[in-house]
Coordinates of N, CA and C in Angstrom, one line a residue:
M1 N -3.1 11.2 2.9 CA -2.7 9.9 3.3 C -3.7 9.4 4.4
M2 N -3.9 8.1 4.4 CA -4.8 7.5 5.4 C -4.1 7.5 6.8
K3 N -5.0 7.7 7.8 CA -4.5 7.7 9.2 C -5.1 6.5 9.8
S4 N -4.3 5.8 10.7 CA -4.8 4.7 11.4 C -4.0 4.6 12.7
K5 N -4.5 3.7 13.6 CA -3.9 3.6 14.9 C -3.0 2.4 14.9
N6 N -2.1 2.3 15.9 CA -1.1 1.2 15.9 C -1.5 0.2 16.9
I7 N -2.7 -0.3 16.8 CA -3.2 -1.3 17.7 C -4.1 -2.3 17.0
I8 N -3.9 -3.5 17.2 CA -4.7 -4.6 16.6 C -5.6 -5.2 17.7
V9 N -6.9 -5.3 17.5 CA -7.8 -5.8 18.5 C -8.4 -7.1 17.9
N10 N -8.3 -8.2 18.7 CA -9.0 -9.4 18.4 C -10.3 -9.4 19.1
R11 N -11.4 -9.2 18.5 CA -12.7 -9.0 19.1 C -13.2 -10.3 19.8
M12 N -12.7 -11.5 19.3 CA -13.1 -12.7 19.9 C -12.7 -12.9 21.3
S13 N -11.5 -12.5 21.6 CA -11.0 -12.7 23.0 C -10.6 -11.4 23.7
D14 N -10.9 -10.3 23.1 CA -10.5 -9.0 23.6 C -9.0 -8.9 24.0
W15 N -8.2 -9.4 23.0 CA -6.8 -9.5 23.2 C -6.2 -8.4 22.4
Y16 N -5.4 -7.6 23.0 CA -4.8 -6.4 22.3 C -3.3 -6.6 22.1
Q17 N -2.8 -6.1 21.0 CA -1.4 -6.2 20.6 C -1.0 -4.9 20.0
N18 N 0.0 -4.3 20.6 CA 0.6 -3.1 19.9 C 1.5 -3.6 18.8
T19 N 1.4 -3.0 17.7 CA 2.2 -3.3 16.6 C 2.4 -2.1 15.6
S20 N 3.4 -2.1 14.8 CA 3.6 -1.1 13.9 C 2.9 -1.5 12.6
I21 N 1.9 -0.8 12.2 CA 1.2 -1.1 11.0 C 2.0 -0.8 9.7
S22 N 3.0 0.0 9.9 CA 3.9 0.3 8.8 C 4.7 -0.9 8.3
S23 N 4.7 -2.0 9.1 CA 5.4 -3.2 8.7 C 4.5 -4.2 8.1
D24 N 3.2 -3.9 8.0 CA 2.2 -4.8 7.4 C 2.1 -4.5 5.9
P25 N 2.4 -5.5 5.1 CA 2.4 -5.3 3.6 C 1.1 -5.1 3.1
F26 N 0.0 -5.5 3.7 CA -1.4 -5.3 3.2 C -1.7 -3.8 3.4
Y27 N -1.3 -3.2 4.5 CA -1.6 -1.8 4.8 C -0.7 -1.0 3.8
V28 N 0.5 -1.3 3.6 CA 1.4 -0.6 2.7 C 0.9 -0.7 1.3
A29 N 0.3 -1.9 0.9 CA -0.3 -2.0 -0.4 C -1.4 -1.0 -0.6
M30 N -2.2 -0.8 0.4 CA -3.3 0.2 0.3 C -2.7 1.6 0.2
L31 N -1.6 1.9 0.8 CA -1.0 3.2 0.7 C -0.5 3.4 -0.7
I32 N 0.1 2.3 -1.3 CA 0.6 2.4 -2.7 C -0.6 2.7 -3.6
L33 N -1.7 1.9 -3.4 CA -2.9 2.2 -4.3 C -3.4 3.6 -4.1
D34 N -3.3 4.1 -2.9 CA -3.8 5.5 -2.6 C -2.9 6.5 -3.4
K35 N -1.6 6.3 -3.4 CA -0.8 7.2 -4.2 C -1.0 7.1 -5.7
L36 N -1.2 5.8 -6.1 CA -1.4 5.6 -7.6 C -2.8 6.0 -8.0
S37 N -3.7 6.1 -7.2 CA -5.1 6.5 -7.6 C -5.1 8.0 -8.0
T38 N -4.1 8.7 -7.6 CA -4.1 10.1 -8.0 C -3.1 10.3 -9.1
R39 N -2.4 9.3 -9.5 CA -1.4 9.3 -10.6 C -1.6 8.2 -11.6
M40 N -2.9 8.1 -12.1 CA -3.2 7.0 -12.9 C -2.5 7.0 -14.3
K41 N -2.2 8.2 -14.8 CA -1.6 8.3 -16.2 C -0.1 8.1 -16.1
I42 N 0.5 8.7 -15.1 CA 2.0 8.7 -15.1 C 2.6 7.6 -14.1
G43 N 1.8 7.1 -13.2 CA 2.2 6.1 -12.3 C 3.3 6.6 -11.3
I44 N 4.1 5.7 -10.8 CA 5.2 6.0 -9.9 C 6.4 5.3 -10.4
K45 N 7.5 6.0 -10.5 CA 8.7 5.5 -11.0 C 9.2 4.4 -10.0
Y46 N 9.5 3.2 -10.5 CA 9.9 2.1 -9.6 C 11.4 2.3 -9.2
N47 N 11.5 3.0 -8.0 CA 12.8 3.2 -7.4 C 12.5 2.9 -5.9
R48 N 13.1 1.9 -5.3 CA 12.7 1.4 -4.0 C 12.9 2.5 -2.9
E49 N 14.0 3.2 -3.0 CA 14.3 4.2 -2.0 C 13.4 5.3 -2.1
H50 N 13.1 5.8 -3.3 CA 12.2 6.9 -3.5 C 10.8 6.5 -3.1
M51 N 10.4 5.3 -3.4 CA 9.0 4.9 -3.0 C 8.9 4.8 -1.5
S52 N 10.0 4.3 -0.9 CA 10.0 4.2 0.6 C 9.8 5.6 1.2
L53 N 10.5 6.6 0.7 CA 10.4 7.9 1.2 C 9.0 8.5 0.9
M54 N 8.5 8.3 -0.3 CA 7.2 8.9 -0.7 C 6.0 8.2 0.0
I55 N 6.1 6.9 0.2 CA 4.9 6.2 0.8 C 5.0 6.2 2.3
M56 N 6.2 6.0 2.9 CA 6.3 5.8 4.3 C 7.0 7.0 5.0
G57 N 7.6 7.9 4.3 CA 8.3 9.0 4.9 C 9.6 8.7 5.5
Q58 N 10.2 7.5 5.2 CA 11.5 7.1 5.7 C 12.1 6.0 4.8
V59 N 13.4 5.9 4.9 CA 14.1 5.0 4.1 C 15.0 4.1 5.1
N60 N 14.6 2.8 5.2 CA 15.4 1.9 5.9 C 15.1 0.5 5.4
P61 N 16.0 -0.5 5.6 CA 15.8 -1.8 5.0 C 14.5 -2.5 5.3
E62 N 14.0 -2.3 6.5 CA 12.7 -2.9 6.9 C 11.5 -2.3 6.1
V63 N 11.5 -1.0 5.9 CA 10.4 -0.4 5.2 C 10.5 -0.8 3.7
I64 N 11.8 -0.8 3.1 CA 11.9 -1.2 1.7 C 11.5 -2.7 1.6
K65 N 11.8 -3.5 2.5 CA 11.3 -4.9 2.4 C 9.8 -5.0 2.4
T66 N 9.2 -4.2 3.3 CA 7.7 -4.2 3.3 C 7.1 -3.7 2.1
I67 N 7.7 -2.7 1.5 CA 7.2 -2.1 0.2 C 7.3 -3.2 -0.9
D68 N 8.5 -3.9 -0.9 CA 8.7 -5.0 -1.9 C 7.6 -6.0 -1.8
E69 N 7.3 -6.4 -0.5 CA 6.2 -7.4 -0.3 C 4.9 -6.9 -0.8
A70 N 4.6 -5.6 -0.5 CA 3.3 -5.0 -0.9 C 3.2 -5.0 -2.4
I71 N 4.3 -4.7 -3.1 CA 4.3 -4.6 -4.6 C 4.0 -6.0 -5.1
V72 N 4.7 -7.0 -4.6 CA 4.5 -8.4 -5.0 C 3.0 -8.8 -4.8
L73 N 2.4 -8.4 -3.7 CA 1.0 -8.7 -3.5 C 0.1 -8.1 -4.5
L74 N 0.4 -6.8 -4.8 CA -0.5 -6.0 -5.8 C -0.3 -6.6 -7.2
I75 N 0.9 -6.9 -7.6 CA 1.1 -7.4 -9.0 C 0.6 -8.8 -9.1
S76 N 0.7 -9.6 -8.1 CA 0.2 -11.0 -8.2 C -1.4 -11.0 -8.2
R77 N -2.0 -10.0 -7.7 CA -3.5 -9.9 -7.8 C -3.9 -9.0 -8.9
K78 N -3.0 -8.6 -9.8 CA -3.3 -7.8 -11.0 C -3.9 -6.5 -10.7
L79 N -3.5 -5.9 -9.6 CA -3.9 -4.6 -9.2 C -2.9 -3.5 -9.7
L80 N -1.7 -4.0 -10.0 CA -0.6 -3.1 -10.5 C 0.1 -3.8 -11.7
L81 N 0.6 -2.9 -12.5 CA 1.4 -3.4 -13.6 C 2.8 -2.7 -13.5
L82 N 3.9 -3.4 -13.9 CA 5.2 -2.9 -13.9 C 5.5 -2.7 -15.4
Q83 N 5.5 -1.4 -15.8 CA 5.8 -1.1 -17.2 C 7.2 -0.6 -17.4
T84 N 7.8 -1.0 -18.5 CA 9.1 -0.5 -18.9 C 9.0 0.6 -20.0
N85 N 9.7 1.7 -19.8 CA 9.7 2.7 -20.8 C 11.1 3.3 -20.9
N86 N 11.3 4.3 -21.7 CA 12.6 4.9 -21.9 C 13.3 5.4 -20.6
N87 N 12.5 5.8 -19.7 CA 13.0 6.4 -18.4 C 13.2 5.4 -17.3
G88 N 12.9 4.1 -17.6 CA 13.0 3.1 -16.6 C 11.7 2.3 -16.4
K89 N 11.4 1.9 -15.2 CA 10.2 1.2 -14.9 C 9.3 2.0 -14.1
N90 N 8.0 1.9 -14.4 CA 6.9 2.6 -13.7 C 5.9 1.6 -13.2
L91 N 5.4 1.8 -12.0 CA 4.2 1.1 -11.5 C 3.0 1.8 -11.9
M92 N 2.0 1.1 -12.5 CA 0.8 1.7 -12.9 C -0.4 0.9 -12.3
I93 N -1.4 1.6 -11.9 CA -2.6 1.0 -11.3 C -3.5 0.5 -12.4
T94 N -4.1 -0.7 -12.2 CA -5.0 -1.2 -13.2 C -6.5 -0.9 -12.8
K95 N -7.4 -1.2 -13.7 CA -8.8 -1.0 -13.4 C -9.2 -1.8 -12.2
E96 N -8.7 -3.0 -12.1 CA -9.0 -3.8 -10.9 C -8.4 -3.1 -9.6
G97 N -7.3 -2.5 -9.7 CA -6.7 -1.8 -8.6 C -7.5 -0.6 -8.2
I98 N -8.0 0.1 -9.2 CA -8.9 1.3 -8.9 C -10.2 0.8 -8.2
A99 N -10.8 -0.3 -8.7 CA -12.0 -0.8 -8.1 C -11.7 -1.3 -6.6
T100 N -10.6 -2.0 -6.4 CA -10.2 -2.5 -5.1 C -10.0 -1.3 -4.2
Y101 N -9.3 -0.3 -4.6 CA -9.0 0.9 -3.7 C -10.3 1.6 -3.4
D102 N -11.2 1.8 -4.4 CA -12.5 2.4 -4.1 C -13.3 1.6 -3.1
K103 N -13.3 0.3 -3.2 CA -14.0 -0.5 -2.2 C -13.4 -0.4 -0.9
F104 N -12.1 -0.4 -0.8 CA -11.4 -0.2 0.5 C -11.8 1.2 1.1
K105 N -11.8 2.2 0.3 CA -12.1 3.6 0.8 C -13.6 3.6 1.4
E106 N -14.5 2.9 0.7 CA -15.9 2.9 1.1 C -16.0 2.1 2.4
E107 N -15.3 1.0 2.6 CA -15.3 0.2 3.8 C -14.7 1.0 5.0
I108 N -13.6 1.7 4.7 CA -13.0 2.5 5.8 C -13.9 3.6 6.2
T109 N -14.6 4.3 5.3 CA -15.5 5.4 5.7 C -16.7 4.9 6.4
N110 N -17.1 3.7 6.3 CA -18.3 3.1 6.9 C -18.0 2.5 8.3
V111 N -16.8 2.5 8.7 CA -16.4 1.9 10.0 C -16.6 2.9 11.1
D112 N -17.3 2.5 12.1 CA -17.5 3.4 13.3 C -16.5 3.2 14.4

């Protein structure tokens, strides 16, 4: 799992704001892509509570809301598909999702 700090820095004005990145849907979207990048064939069963526990390590309404927002972002950008099968619904990563996640990993590793 990716590690990051809980501080946002605005370099233009050297203004600092402590915030919880776990409530940022864009960050959570990358965590979801991270999980799905290792489960490309089977995906993740679409169960909000289970995903909350798997992705964020906790289950509460705020985390579930953030995960819902992240999934909407990913599906709207065609990075995820919601597939229905006999066992329910699964989230599957698309080729665009893999490319986006690879680009994100590259940018993160090049940050000093």
